[in-house]
Tab-separated table of C-alpha atoms in Angstrom:
chain	number	residue	atom	x	y	z
S	14	MET	CA	-10.762	79.837	-59.987
S	15	ASN	CA	-13.092	82.663	-60.726
S	16	TRP	CA	-12.939	81.879	-64.381
S	17	VAL	CA	-14.076	78.287	-63.861
S	18	VAL	CA	-17.024	79.385	-61.689
S	19	GLU	CA	-18.126	82.071	-64.208
S	20	ASN	CA	-17.841	79.685	-67.163
S	21	ALA	CA	-19.143	76.573	-65.296
S	22	SER	CA	-21.669	75.749	-68.088
S	23	PHE	CA	-19.133	75.888	-70.841
S	24	VAL	CA	-16.852	73.679	-68.704
S	25	ALA	CA	-19.615	71.246	-67.946
S	26	ASP	CA	-20.616	71.045	-71.621
S	27	SER	CA	-17.049	70.411	-72.690
S	28	ALA	CA	-16.616	67.691	-70.115
S	29	LEU	CA	-19.845	65.997	-71.206
S	30	ALA	CA	-18.749	66.176	-74.838
S	31	HIS	CA	-15.478	64.756	-73.834
S	32	LEU	CA	-17.072	61.798	-72.113
S	33	GLN	CA	-19.238	61.211	-75.048
S	34	LEU	CA	-16.218	61.059	-77.269
S	35	SER	CA	-14.237	58.806	-74.892
S	36	ILE	CA	-16.768	56.015	-74.177
S	37	PRO	CA	-17.450	54.668	-77.731
S	38	PRO	CA	-13.820	54.171	-78.672
S	39	ILE	CA	-13.141	52.307	-75.314
S	40	ILE	CA	-16.039	49.942	-75.927
S	41	LEU	CA	-15.433	49.470	-79.651
S	42	SER	CA	-11.739	48.815	-79.293
S	43	PHE	CA	-12.440	46.063	-76.784
S	44	VAL	CA	-15.234	44.473	-78.853
S	45	LEU	CA	-13.184	44.531	-82.061
S	46	SER	CA	-9.848	43.402	-80.495
S	47	VAL	CA	-11.063	40.163	-78.906
S	48	PRO	CA	-11.762	38.372	-82.194
S	49	LEU	CA	-8.577	39.818	-83.819
S	50	GLY	CA	-6.481	38.914	-80.747
S	51	TRP	CA	-8.000	35.354	-80.870
S	52	VAL	CA	-6.924	35.079	-84.502
S	53	ALA	CA	-3.475	36.416	-83.765
S	54	ASN	CA	-3.086	33.874	-80.944
S	55	ARG	CA	-4.515	30.953	-82.895
S	56	PHE	CA	-2.708	31.326	-86.208
S	57	ARG	CA	1.009	31.856	-85.768
S	58	PRO	CA	1.758	33.476	-89.126
S	59	VAL	CA	-1.099	35.984	-88.839
S	60	ARG	CA	0.124	36.960	-85.345
S	61	GLY	CA	3.266	38.569	-86.749
S	62	VAL	CA	1.411	40.515	-89.432
S	63	LEU	CA	-1.364	41.608	-87.118
S	64	LEU	CA	0.926	42.687	-84.453
S	65	THR	CA	3.191	44.555	-86.757
S	66	ILE	CA	0.129	46.442	-88.217
S	67	ALA	CA	-0.966	47.179	-84.683
S	68	GLY	CA	2.495	48.464	-83.743
S	69	LEU	CA	2.790	50.715	-86.779
S	70	LEU	CA	-0.834	52.016	-86.232
S	71	TYR	CA	0.112	52.962	-82.688
S	72	ALA	CA	3.248	54.783	-84.019
S	73	ILE	CA	1.019	57.127	-85.986
S	74	PRO	CA	0.866	60.452	-84.133
S	75	SER	CA	-2.686	61.289	-83.143
S	76	LEU	CA	-3.001	64.800	-84.646
S	77	PRO	CA	-1.946	63.716	-88.195
S	78	LEU	CA	-4.157	60.648	-87.940
S	79	LEU	CA	-7.127	62.788	-87.119
S	80	ILE	CA	-6.316	64.959	-90.156
S	81	VAL	CA	-5.818	62.055	-92.674
S	82	LEU	CA	-8.707	59.980	-91.396
S	83	PRO	CA	-11.584	62.287	-92.583
S	84	LEU	CA	-10.132	62.293	-96.103
S	85	VAL	CA	-10.020	58.460	-96.082
S	86	ILE	CA	-13.485	57.922	-94.802
S	87	GLY	CA	-15.159	60.938	-96.282
S	88	THR	CA	-16.275	62.891	-93.233
S	89	GLY	CA	-15.609	66.513	-92.287
S	90	LEU	CA	-12.478	67.500	-90.469
S	91	ARG	CA	-14.480	68.630	-87.414
S	92	SER	CA	-16.739	65.640	-87.240
S	93	PRO	CA	-16.746	63.712	-83.885
S	94	ILE	CA	-16.861	60.498	-85.951
S	95	ASN	CA	-13.202	60.934	-86.865
S	96	VAL	CA	-12.216	61.162	-83.228
S	97	VAL	CA	-14.212	58.051	-82.360
S	98	ILE	CA	-12.756	56.046	-85.285
S	99	GLY	CA	-9.159	57.376	-84.813
S	100	LEU	CA	-9.207	56.586	-81.028
S	101	THR	CA	-10.823	53.159	-81.657
S	102	LEU	CA	-7.903	52.363	-84.016
S	103	TYR	CA	-5.426	53.358	-81.187
S	104	GLY	CA	-7.354	51.297	-78.742
S	105	MET	CA	-7.183	48.320	-81.051
S	106	ALA	CA	-3.510	48.830	-81.656
S	107	LEU	CA	-3.014	48.281	-77.923
S	108	MET	CA	-5.666	45.664	-77.261
S	109	VAL	CA	-5.015	43.225	-80.156
S	110	ARG	CA	-1.533	42.614	-78.715
S	111	SER	CA	-2.873	42.509	-75.100
S	112	THR	CA	-5.523	39.971	-76.155
S	113	ALA	CA	-3.133	37.733	-78.043
S	114	ASP	CA	-0.707	37.886	-75.022
S	115	ALA	CA	-3.535	37.272	-72.578
S	116	LEU	CA	-4.741	34.189	-74.461
S	117	ALA	CA	-1.220	32.932	-74.901
S	118	ALA	CA	-0.771	33.141	-71.181
S	119	VAL	CA	-3.508	30.619	-70.421
S	120	GLU	CA	-1.796	27.351	-69.348
S	121	PRO	CA	-2.052	24.652	-72.151
S	122	ASP	CA	-2.809	22.115	-69.392
S	123	VAL	CA	-5.931	23.989	-68.650
S	124	THR	CA	-7.175	24.182	-72.168
S	125	GLN	CA	-6.364	20.561	-72.689
S	126	SER	CA	-8.332	19.547	-69.604
S	127	ALA	CA	-11.289	21.665	-70.811
S	128	THR	CA	-11.229	19.794	-74.095
S	129	ALA	CA	-10.921	16.500	-72.268
S	130	VAL	CA	-13.980	17.102	-70.139
S	131	GLY	CA	-15.882	17.784	-73.348
S	132	PHE	CA	-15.912	21.474	-74.071
S	133	SER	CA	-16.451	22.438	-77.673
S	134	PRO	CA	-13.831	24.883	-79.008
S	135	TRP	CA	-16.459	27.674	-78.893
S	136	GLY	CA	-17.545	26.798	-75.380
S	137	ARG	CA	-14.000	26.315	-74.255
S	138	PHE	CA	-12.991	29.828	-75.469
S	139	TRP	CA	-15.927	31.677	-73.717
S	140	ARG	CA	-16.057	29.657	-70.621
S	141	VAL	CA	-12.441	28.835	-70.055
S	142	GLU	CA	-9.831	30.751	-72.007
S	143	PHE	CA	-11.566	34.197	-72.108
S	144	PRO	CA	-12.222	34.270	-68.336
S	145	LEU	CA	-8.630	33.130	-67.549
S	146	ALA	CA	-7.351	35.841	-69.874
S	147	GLY	CA	-9.453	38.329	-68.023
S	148	PRO	CA	-6.887	39.916	-65.683
S	149	VAL	CA	-4.431	40.676	-68.610
S	150	LEU	CA	-7.311	41.900	-70.703
S	151	LEU	CA	-8.270	44.205	-67.889
S	152	ALA	CA	-4.727	45.494	-67.526
S	153	GLY	CA	-4.744	46.287	-71.298
S	154	MET	CA	-8.086	48.040	-71.135
S	155	ARG	CA	-6.977	50.179	-68.364
S	156	VAL	CA	-4.236	51.649	-70.559
S	157	VAL	CA	-6.823	52.016	-73.369
S	158	VAL	CA	-9.187	53.947	-71.037
S	159	VAL	CA	-6.617	56.366	-69.727
S	160	SER	CA	-4.901	57.079	-72.979
S	161	THR	CA	-8.262	57.515	-74.752
S	162	VAL	CA	-9.456	60.072	-72.403
S	163	SER	CA	-6.217	61.976	-72.758
S	164	LEU	CA	-6.067	61.734	-76.538
S	165	VAL	CA	-9.588	63.113	-77.024
S	166	THR	CA	-8.083	66.572	-76.219
S	167	VAL	CA	-6.127	66.513	-79.478
S	168	GLY	CA	-9.505	67.039	-81.231
S	169	GLY	CA	-9.519	70.467	-79.660
S	170	VAL	CA	-6.821	71.559	-82.153
S	171	LEU	CA	-9.168	70.748	-84.958
S	172	GLY	CA	-12.138	72.430	-83.227
S	173	VAL	CA	-13.959	69.225	-82.073
S	174	ASN	CA	-15.882	69.747	-78.873
S	175	GLY	CA	-14.440	68.375	-75.653
S	176	LEU	CA	-12.045	69.419	-72.881
S	177	GLY	CA	-9.351	70.123	-75.535
S	178	LEU	CA	-11.182	73.322	-76.370
S	179	LEU	CA	-10.273	74.596	-72.964
S	180	PHE	CA	-6.595	74.295	-73.926
S	181	THR	CA	-6.859	75.976	-77.379
S	182	ASP	CA	-9.121	78.768	-76.053
S	183	GLY	CA	-7.072	79.157	-72.948
S	184	LEU	CA	-3.936	79.547	-75.032
S	185	GLN	CA	-5.419	82.135	-77.410
S	186	ARG	CA	-6.786	84.255	-74.583
S	187	ALA	CA	-3.914	83.460	-72.087
S	188	ILE	CA	-6.379	82.264	-69.386
S	189	ILE	CA	-4.283	79.968	-67.110
S	190	PRO	CA	-7.267	78.781	-64.956
S	191	GLU	CA	-9.000	77.497	-68.076
S	192	ILE	CA	-6.041	75.361	-69.145
S	193	VAL	CA	-5.467	74.122	-65.611
S	194	ALA	CA	-9.234	73.232	-65.257
S	195	GLY	CA	-8.923	71.270	-68.520
S	196	ILE	CA	-5.856	69.355	-67.290
S	197	VAL	CA	-7.406	68.519	-63.986
S	198	LEU	CA	-10.688	67.447	-65.533
S	199	VAL	CA	-9.022	65.171	-68.035
S	200	VAL	CA	-6.873	63.501	-65.355
S	201	VAL	CA	-9.855	63.132	-62.987
S	202	MET	CA	-12.089	61.660	-65.841
S	203	ALA	CA	-9.361	59.199	-66.712
S	204	LEU	CA	-8.862	58.071	-63.089
S	205	VAL	CA	-12.563	57.706	-62.434
S	206	LEU	CA	-13.180	55.681	-65.574
S	207	ASP	CA	-10.131	53.572	-64.672
S	208	ALA	CA	-11.456	52.967	-61.139
S	209	LEU	CA	-14.832	52.017	-62.623
S	210	LEU	CA	-13.111	49.553	-64.840
S	211	VAL	CA	-11.253	48.024	-61.970
S	212	LEU	CA	-14.460	47.599	-59.996
S	213	LEU	CA	-16.158	46.037	-62.990
S	214	GLY	CA	-13.295	43.717	-63.281
S	215	ARG	CA	-13.561	42.686	-59.570
S	216	ALA	CA	-17.281	42.134	-59.991
S	217	LEU	CA	-16.881	39.993	-63.118
S	218	MET	CA	-13.681	38.128	-61.983
S	219	PRO	CA	-14.071	37.449	-58.183
S	220	TRP	CA	-11.359	34.873	-58.503
S	221	SER	CA	-8.718	37.114	-60.026
S	222	ARG	CA	-7.297	38.659	-56.892
S	223	ALA	CA	-6.603	35.220	-55.498
S	224	THR	CA	-5.104	33.554	-58.580
S	225	ALA	CA	-3.841	36.344	-60.744
S	226	ILE	CA	-0.263	36.224	-59.669
S	227	PRO	CA	1.324	34.289	-62.569
S	228	SER	CA	-0.603	36.340	-65.147
S	229	ARG	CA	0.561	39.532	-63.643
S	230	ARG	CA	3.916	39.202	-65.373
S	231	ALA	CA	2.093	39.230	-68.717
S	232	ALA	CA	-0.134	42.004	-67.520
S	233	ARG	CA	2.856	44.092	-66.704
S	234	LYS	CA	4.657	43.267	-69.817
S	235	ALA	CA	1.577	44.458	-71.739
S	236	LEU	CA	1.770	47.777	-69.793
S	237	VAL	CA	5.456	48.474	-70.226
S	238	THR	CA	5.474	47.744	-73.908
S	239	ALA	CA	2.286	49.634	-74.560
U	911	MET	CA	-7.730	60.807	-102.935
U	912	ASN	CA	-6.771	63.764	-105.058
U	913	PHE	CA	-5.578	65.624	-101.988
U	914	PHE	CA	-3.192	62.767	-101.181
U	915	ALA	CA	-1.765	62.904	-104.740
U	916	GLN	CA	-1.239	66.640	-104.465
U	917	ALA	CA	0.365	66.374	-101.048
U	918	LEU	CA	2.655	63.490	-102.246
U	919	SER	CA	3.730	65.495	-105.295
U	920	PHE	CA	4.498	68.512	-103.032
U	921	ILE	CA	6.730	66.272	-100.900
U	922	LEU	CA	8.367	64.612	-103.869
U	923	THR	CA	9.173	67.987	-105.558
U	924	PRO	CA	12.918	68.620	-104.758
U	925	ALA	CA	12.487	72.428	-104.777
U	926	ASN	CA	10.189	72.179	-101.674
U	927	TRP	CA	13.081	70.666	-99.762
U	928	GLY	CA	15.671	73.386	-100.558
U	929	ALA	CA	16.487	76.636	-98.903
U	930	THR	CA	14.567	78.691	-101.432
U	931	ALA	CA	11.146	77.211	-100.371
U	932	ALA	CA	8.875	79.167	-98.042
U	933	ASN	CA	8.962	76.305	-95.640
U	934	PRO	CA	11.846	73.930	-96.642
U	935	ILE	CA	10.830	70.388	-95.857
U	936	GLY	CA	14.389	69.347	-95.176
U	937	GLU	CA	14.921	72.146	-92.587
U	938	LYS	CA	11.547	71.428	-90.816
U	939	LEU	CA	12.422	67.758	-90.731
U	940	VAL	CA	15.793	68.365	-89.148
U	941	GLU	CA	14.233	70.754	-86.626
U	942	HIS	CA	11.596	68.060	-85.760
U	943	LEU	CA	14.382	65.450	-85.290
U	944	TRP	CA	16.424	67.893	-83.227
U	945	TYR	CA	13.631	68.634	-80.805
U	946	THR	CA	13.023	64.929	-80.478
U	947	LEU	CA	16.634	64.082	-79.824
U	948	LEU	CA	17.165	66.960	-77.417
U	949	ALA	CA	14.108	66.093	-75.270
U	950	LEU	CA	14.959	62.375	-75.418
U	951	VAL	CA	18.489	63.042	-74.126
U	952	ILE	CA	17.377	65.375	-71.348
U	953	ALA	CA	14.582	62.953	-70.224
U	954	ALA	CA	17.022	59.993	-70.421
U	955	VAL	CA	19.707	61.748	-68.367
U	956	ILE	CA	17.107	62.327	-65.643
U	957	ALA	CA	15.087	59.050	-65.767
U	958	ILE	CA	17.591	56.313	-66.509
U	959	PRO	CA	19.738	56.769	-63.357
U	960	VAL	CA	16.610	56.988	-61.241
U	961	GLY	CA	15.181	53.924	-62.955
U	962	PHE	CA	18.364	51.988	-62.528
U	963	ALA	CA	18.448	52.916	-58.861
U	964	ILE	CA	14.817	51.734	-58.383
U	965	GLY	CA	15.319	48.654	-60.362
U	966	HIS	CA	18.509	47.633	-58.611
U	967	THR	CA	17.511	48.260	-55.074
U	968	GLY	CA	13.755	47.801	-55.339
U	969	ARG	CA	13.305	50.918	-53.314
U	970	GLY	CA	10.890	53.732	-54.323
U	971	ARG	CA	9.136	51.355	-56.715
U	972	SER	CA	5.620	52.244	-55.776
U	973	ALA	CA	6.373	55.923	-56.340
U	974	ALA	CA	7.840	55.169	-59.818
U	975	VAL	CA	4.828	53.019	-60.620
U	976	LEU	CA	2.503	55.799	-59.625
U	977	VAL	CA	4.428	58.323	-61.683
U	978	SER	CA	4.652	56.125	-64.840
U	979	GLY	CA	1.069	55.010	-64.649
U	980	GLY	CA	-0.552	58.244	-63.803
U	981	ALA	CA	1.384	60.305	-66.354
U	982	ARG	CA	-0.563	58.523	-69.095
U	983	ALA	CA	-3.548	60.523	-68.110
U	984	LEU	CA	-1.859	63.874	-68.481
U	985	PRO	CA	-3.059	65.462	-71.723
U	986	THR	CA	-0.029	66.606	-73.759
U	987	LEU	CA	-1.887	69.490	-75.345
U	988	GLY	CA	-2.859	70.775	-71.971
U	989	VAL	CA	0.671	70.661	-70.571
U	990	ILE	CA	2.097	72.433	-73.676
U	991	THR	CA	-0.484	75.229	-73.732
U	992	LEU	CA	-0.074	75.744	-69.986
U	993	LEU	CA	3.697	76.047	-70.197
U	994	ALA	CA	3.405	78.308	-73.321
U	995	VAL	CA	1.115	80.769	-71.470
U	996	LEU	CA	3.477	80.643	-68.464
U	997	LEU	CA	6.861	80.867	-70.253
U	998	GLY	CA	5.862	82.637	-73.476
U	999	ILE	CA	6.220	81.282	-77.097
U	1000	GLY	CA	9.362	79.629	-78.404
U	1001	LEU	CA	11.041	76.300	-77.856
U	1002	ARG	CA	11.440	76.466	-74.105
U	1003	ALA	CA	7.830	75.575	-73.215
U	1004	PRO	CA	7.389	72.658	-75.693
U	1005	LEU	CA	10.766	71.236	-74.779
U	1006	ILE	CA	9.949	71.121	-71.079
U	1007	ALA	CA	6.529	69.523	-71.970
U	1008	PHE	CA	8.279	66.877	-74.143
U	1009	VAL	CA	10.733	66.026	-71.360
U	1010	ILE	CA	7.888	65.767	-68.789
U	1011	LEU	CA	6.027	63.434	-71.227
U	1012	ALA	CA	9.034	61.278	-72.069
U	1013	ILE	CA	10.230	60.643	-68.479
U	1014	PRO	CA	7.585	58.117	-67.455
U	1015	SER	CA	8.173	55.730	-70.347
U	1016	ILE	CA	11.946	55.825	-69.958
U	1017	LEU	CA	11.617	55.387	-66.215
U	1018	ALA	CA	9.236	52.482	-66.593
U	1019	GLY	CA	11.545	50.906	-69.134
U	1020	ALA	CA	14.629	51.360	-66.953
U	1021	TYR	CA	13.290	49.811	-63.766
U	1022	ALA	CA	11.193	47.098	-65.523
U	1023	GLY	CA	14.204	46.117	-67.482
U	1024	LEU	CA	16.270	45.593	-64.433
U	1025	GLU	CA	13.419	43.835	-62.713
U	1026	SER	CA	12.967	41.489	-65.562
U	1027	VAL	CA	16.357	39.888	-64.916
U	1028	ASP	CA	15.887	36.600	-63.046
U	1029	ARG	CA	16.722	36.883	-59.424
U	1030	LYS	CA	18.723	33.704	-59.499
U	1031	THR	CA	21.085	35.190	-62.062
U	1032	ILE	CA	21.732	38.257	-59.869
U	1033	ASP	CA	22.209	36.029	-56.814
U	1034	ALA	CA	24.665	33.972	-58.822
U	1035	ALA	CA	26.521	37.043	-59.785
U	1036	ARG	CA	26.698	38.155	-56.158
U	1037	ALA	CA	27.859	34.756	-55.030
U	1038	MET	CA	30.691	34.921	-57.559
U	1039	GLY	CA	31.860	38.079	-55.781
U	1040	MET	CA	30.744	40.745	-58.209
U	1041	THR	CA	30.329	44.293	-56.668
U	1042	GLU	CA	26.908	45.899	-56.825
U	1043	TRP	CA	28.214	48.202	-59.472
U	1044	GLN	CA	29.482	45.226	-61.552
U	1045	ILE	CA	26.158	43.455	-61.117
U	1046	LEU	CA	24.387	46.580	-62.402
U	1047	THR	CA	26.571	47.296	-65.342
U	1048	GLN	CA	27.593	43.702	-66.438
U	1049	VAL	CA	24.502	41.705	-65.535
U	1050	GLU	CA	21.309	43.653	-65.057
U	1051	VAL	CA	21.743	46.381	-67.757
U	1052	PRO	CA	22.787	44.054	-70.559
U	1053	LEU	CA	19.955	41.596	-69.722
U	1054	GLY	CA	17.456	44.348	-69.245
U	1055	LEU	CA	18.488	46.196	-72.360
U	1056	PRO	CA	15.462	45.107	-74.521
U	1057	LEU	CA	12.986	46.599	-72.084
U	1058	ILE	CA	15.227	49.718	-71.492
U	1059	ILE	CA	15.377	50.360	-75.221
U	1060	GLY	CA	11.581	49.643	-75.336
U	1061	GLY	CA	11.131	52.568	-72.840
U	1062	LEU	CA	13.280	54.814	-75.030
U	1063	ARG	CA	11.254	53.693	-78.078
U	1064	SER	CA	7.894	54.657	-76.723
U	1065	ALA	CA	9.300	57.851	-75.410
U	1066	THR	CA	10.799	58.730	-78.792
U	1067	LEU	CA	7.456	57.953	-80.531
U	1068	GLN	CA	5.667	60.122	-78.006
U	1069	ILE	CA	7.993	63.098	-78.534
U	1070	VAL	CA	7.896	62.761	-82.351
U	1071	ALA	CA	4.084	62.863	-82.154
U	1072	THR	CA	3.983	65.618	-79.684
U	1073	ALA	CA	6.648	67.701	-81.475
U	1074	THR	CA	3.993	68.394	-84.034
U	1075	LEU	CA	2.429	70.648	-81.424
U	1076	ALA	CA	5.568	72.661	-80.928
U	1077	ASN	CA	4.572	74.851	-83.878
U	1078	TYR	CA	1.191	75.466	-82.208
U	1079	VAL	CA	3.023	77.435	-79.557
U	1080	GLY	CA	5.515	79.198	-81.777
U	1081	ALA	CA	8.388	76.830	-82.371
U	1082	GLY	CA	9.338	75.114	-85.576
U	1083	GLY	CA	9.187	71.461	-86.804
U	1084	LEU	CA	6.961	69.655	-89.178
U	1085	GLY	CA	3.913	70.882	-87.316
U	1086	ILE	CA	4.243	74.136	-89.236
U	1087	PHE	CA	2.637	72.530	-92.305
U	1088	ILE	CA	-0.241	71.236	-90.236
U	1089	PHE	CA	-1.062	74.495	-88.569
U	1090	LEU	CA	-0.399	76.631	-91.618
U	1091	GLY	CA	-2.844	74.410	-93.473
U	1092	LEU	CA	-5.463	74.451	-90.669
U	1093	GLY	CA	-5.178	78.248	-90.425
U	1094	THR	CA	-5.635	78.873	-94.162
U	1095	ASN	CA	-8.140	75.986	-94.736
U	1096	ASP	CA	-5.491	74.429	-97.093
U	1097	ILE	CA	-6.007	70.775	-96.650
U	1098	VAL	CA	-3.065	69.807	-99.027
U	1099	THR	CA	-0.551	71.731	-96.829
U	1100	THR	CA	-1.981	70.088	-93.621
U	1101	LEU	CA	-1.717	66.707	-95.314
U	1102	VAL	CA	1.880	67.339	-96.261
U	1103	GLY	CA	2.723	67.819	-92.611
U	1104	ALA	CA	0.568	64.844	-91.516
U	1105	ILE	CA	2.211	62.467	-94.011
U	1106	LEU	CA	5.773	63.598	-93.138
U	1107	VAL	CA	5.174	63.161	-89.394
U	1108	ILE	CA	3.580	59.739	-89.907
U	1109	ALA	CA	6.473	58.690	-92.181
U	1110	LEU	CA	8.994	59.846	-89.685
U	1111	ALA	CA	7.269	58.100	-86.761
U	1112	ILE	CA	7.108	54.730	-88.744
U	1113	ALA	CA	10.671	55.063	-89.897
U	1114	LEU	CA	11.891	55.595	-86.290
U	1115	GLU	CA	9.745	52.627	-85.129
U	1116	ILE	CA	11.364	50.422	-87.639
U	1117	VAL	CA	14.904	51.631	-86.592
U	1118	TYR	CA	14.017	50.946	-82.959
U	1119	SER	CA	12.651	47.397	-83.592
U	1120	ILE	CA	15.920	46.585	-85.322
U	1121	ILE	CA	17.946	47.984	-82.380
U	1122	GLN	CA	15.845	46.120	-79.920
U	1123	ARG	CA	16.501	42.834	-81.763
U	1124	LEU	CA	20.238	43.496	-81.882
U	1125	VAL	CA	20.695	44.375	-78.210
U	1126	VAL	CA	19.578	40.901	-76.916
U	1127	PRO	CA	22.790	39.358	-75.657
U	1128	ALA	CA	23.889	36.262	-77.732
U	1129	GLY	CA	23.785	33.942	-74.731
U	1130	VAL	CA	20.173	34.944	-73.978
U	1131	ARG	CA	19.052	34.469	-77.479
U	1132	ALA	CA	20.554	31.010	-77.589
U	1133	GLY	CA	18.760	30.029	-74.449
U	1134	GLN	CA	15.395	31.333	-75.550
U	1135	ARG	CA	12.824	28.625	-76.358
U	1136	PRO	CA	9.652	29.383	-78.307
U	1137	GLN	CA	7.527	29.392	-75.169
U	1138	ASN	CA	9.955	31.627	-73.344
U	1139	ASP	CA	7.740	34.599	-73.287
U	1140	ARG	CA	5.004	32.722	-71.335
U	1141	PRO	CA	4.604	34.074	-67.845
U	1142	GLY	CA	6.372	31.919	-65.352
U	1143	ALA	CA	6.606	32.282	-61.628
U	1144	THR	CA	10.317	32.916	-61.827
U	1145	ARG	CA	10.160	35.996	-59.574
U	1146	THR	CA	8.782	36.311	-56.089
U	1147	ARG	CA	5.516	38.097	-55.662
U	1148	SER	CA	6.970	41.255	-54.218
U	1149	VAL	CA	8.711	42.064	-57.614
U	1150	VAL	CA	6.070	40.785	-59.997
U	1151	GLY	CA	3.226	43.170	-60.499
U	1152	SER	CA	1.636	45.434	-62.967
U	1153	PRO	CA	2.410	49.179	-62.570
U	1154	LEU	CA	-1.112	50.375	-62.960
U	1155	GLN	CA	-2.720	47.727	-60.747
U	1156	GLU	CA	-0.368	48.402	-57.823
U	1157	GLY	CA	-0.383	52.122	-58.349
U	1158	SER	CA	-4.057	52.386	-57.631
U	1159	LYS	CA	-3.929	50.681	-54.294
């Protein structure tokens, strides 16, 4: 533990950098996945194509992706932008499928009723389908949050700031407390962000705890297949 | 784009695959696959019986949910470096790390696969006089196979991706190109490794998606209607739930 106390400012800086790299991909992947998931759910042929792309994208290992990406988009290998874009792609790979599943899980009777009482397609989506898909979307986002925070560490191999540096530095200098501190901080950060997301979900969807039981099956399916 | 062309031509040159090359691609590829298979088999031997026990009896479910959910937060790189410092360089440390990282996916697939079987089907099997062992091997496992294979599939992908880091702590595999390139600032060599690992991962993903389609029992496929994947309240509440949601309670 002495090492952590003596190097508290380095650890704190790394943790802050880690957080700054984790938040943008989490938000971006949600914002970008909702329209894509809607398209995938609305147009059957597109669904297969989009979900296959998402599946293959998720199959790409993170370290090679972070190496290939800067060459494609023209940034430097150690640029934080690569990490943000790479992890946004991973988040989307998970969330496009989750969004499509979540929207598909909304009862057709409900959407038909909404149309019957005069909702426009746009209004029906935002005020009926999107809120009802909420619990499954939340379950998908929880996976995105936790895996994003964990994956940011891979940037450490390339020299990008973040808690991953504690691993690479700890290995080189054989400082066990440094590595353990990194692991603990990553896990704690992931769990705290996850808990905040759950609280946000409860605040936004006060009804979900009472009625979410049928959609839980879809939520669990999203988690297991992720 | 020039780097990509150079990396591709390196990969497509037969001489770089043979024994005379400094780092024969063929040998590294086989090493990479060998690590993956070894870790997958060890993890499956541990996780599948446990997953089946949990899925069949319903006992110990919350613990399994907690393990499979929480393990996602564990940073792979951290686990590998920690074990490498503790156990020394070589294959032992990364192999243990791969097994640790593969267990949650396989476990989740195994118990979720068994749980996905309709209770009525199991009750019917029991009413027909099948023993618990027969119910497990002849009803639950065949019907749950797509999800069980799904668990093995995500575990395999995870190991293939992580096996890249084996070289980081002194073992072989395709990661050697990545770290050799990073160390000497030679982007083409790094790219060779990256392209090979990505191609391997995608190839395995395709193989698994074919297997997953083949293992659905014929009777189940015949009964499937287009809307069959819609969530239905076919299970009682005690068995339906999402791992992460329940794990945090």
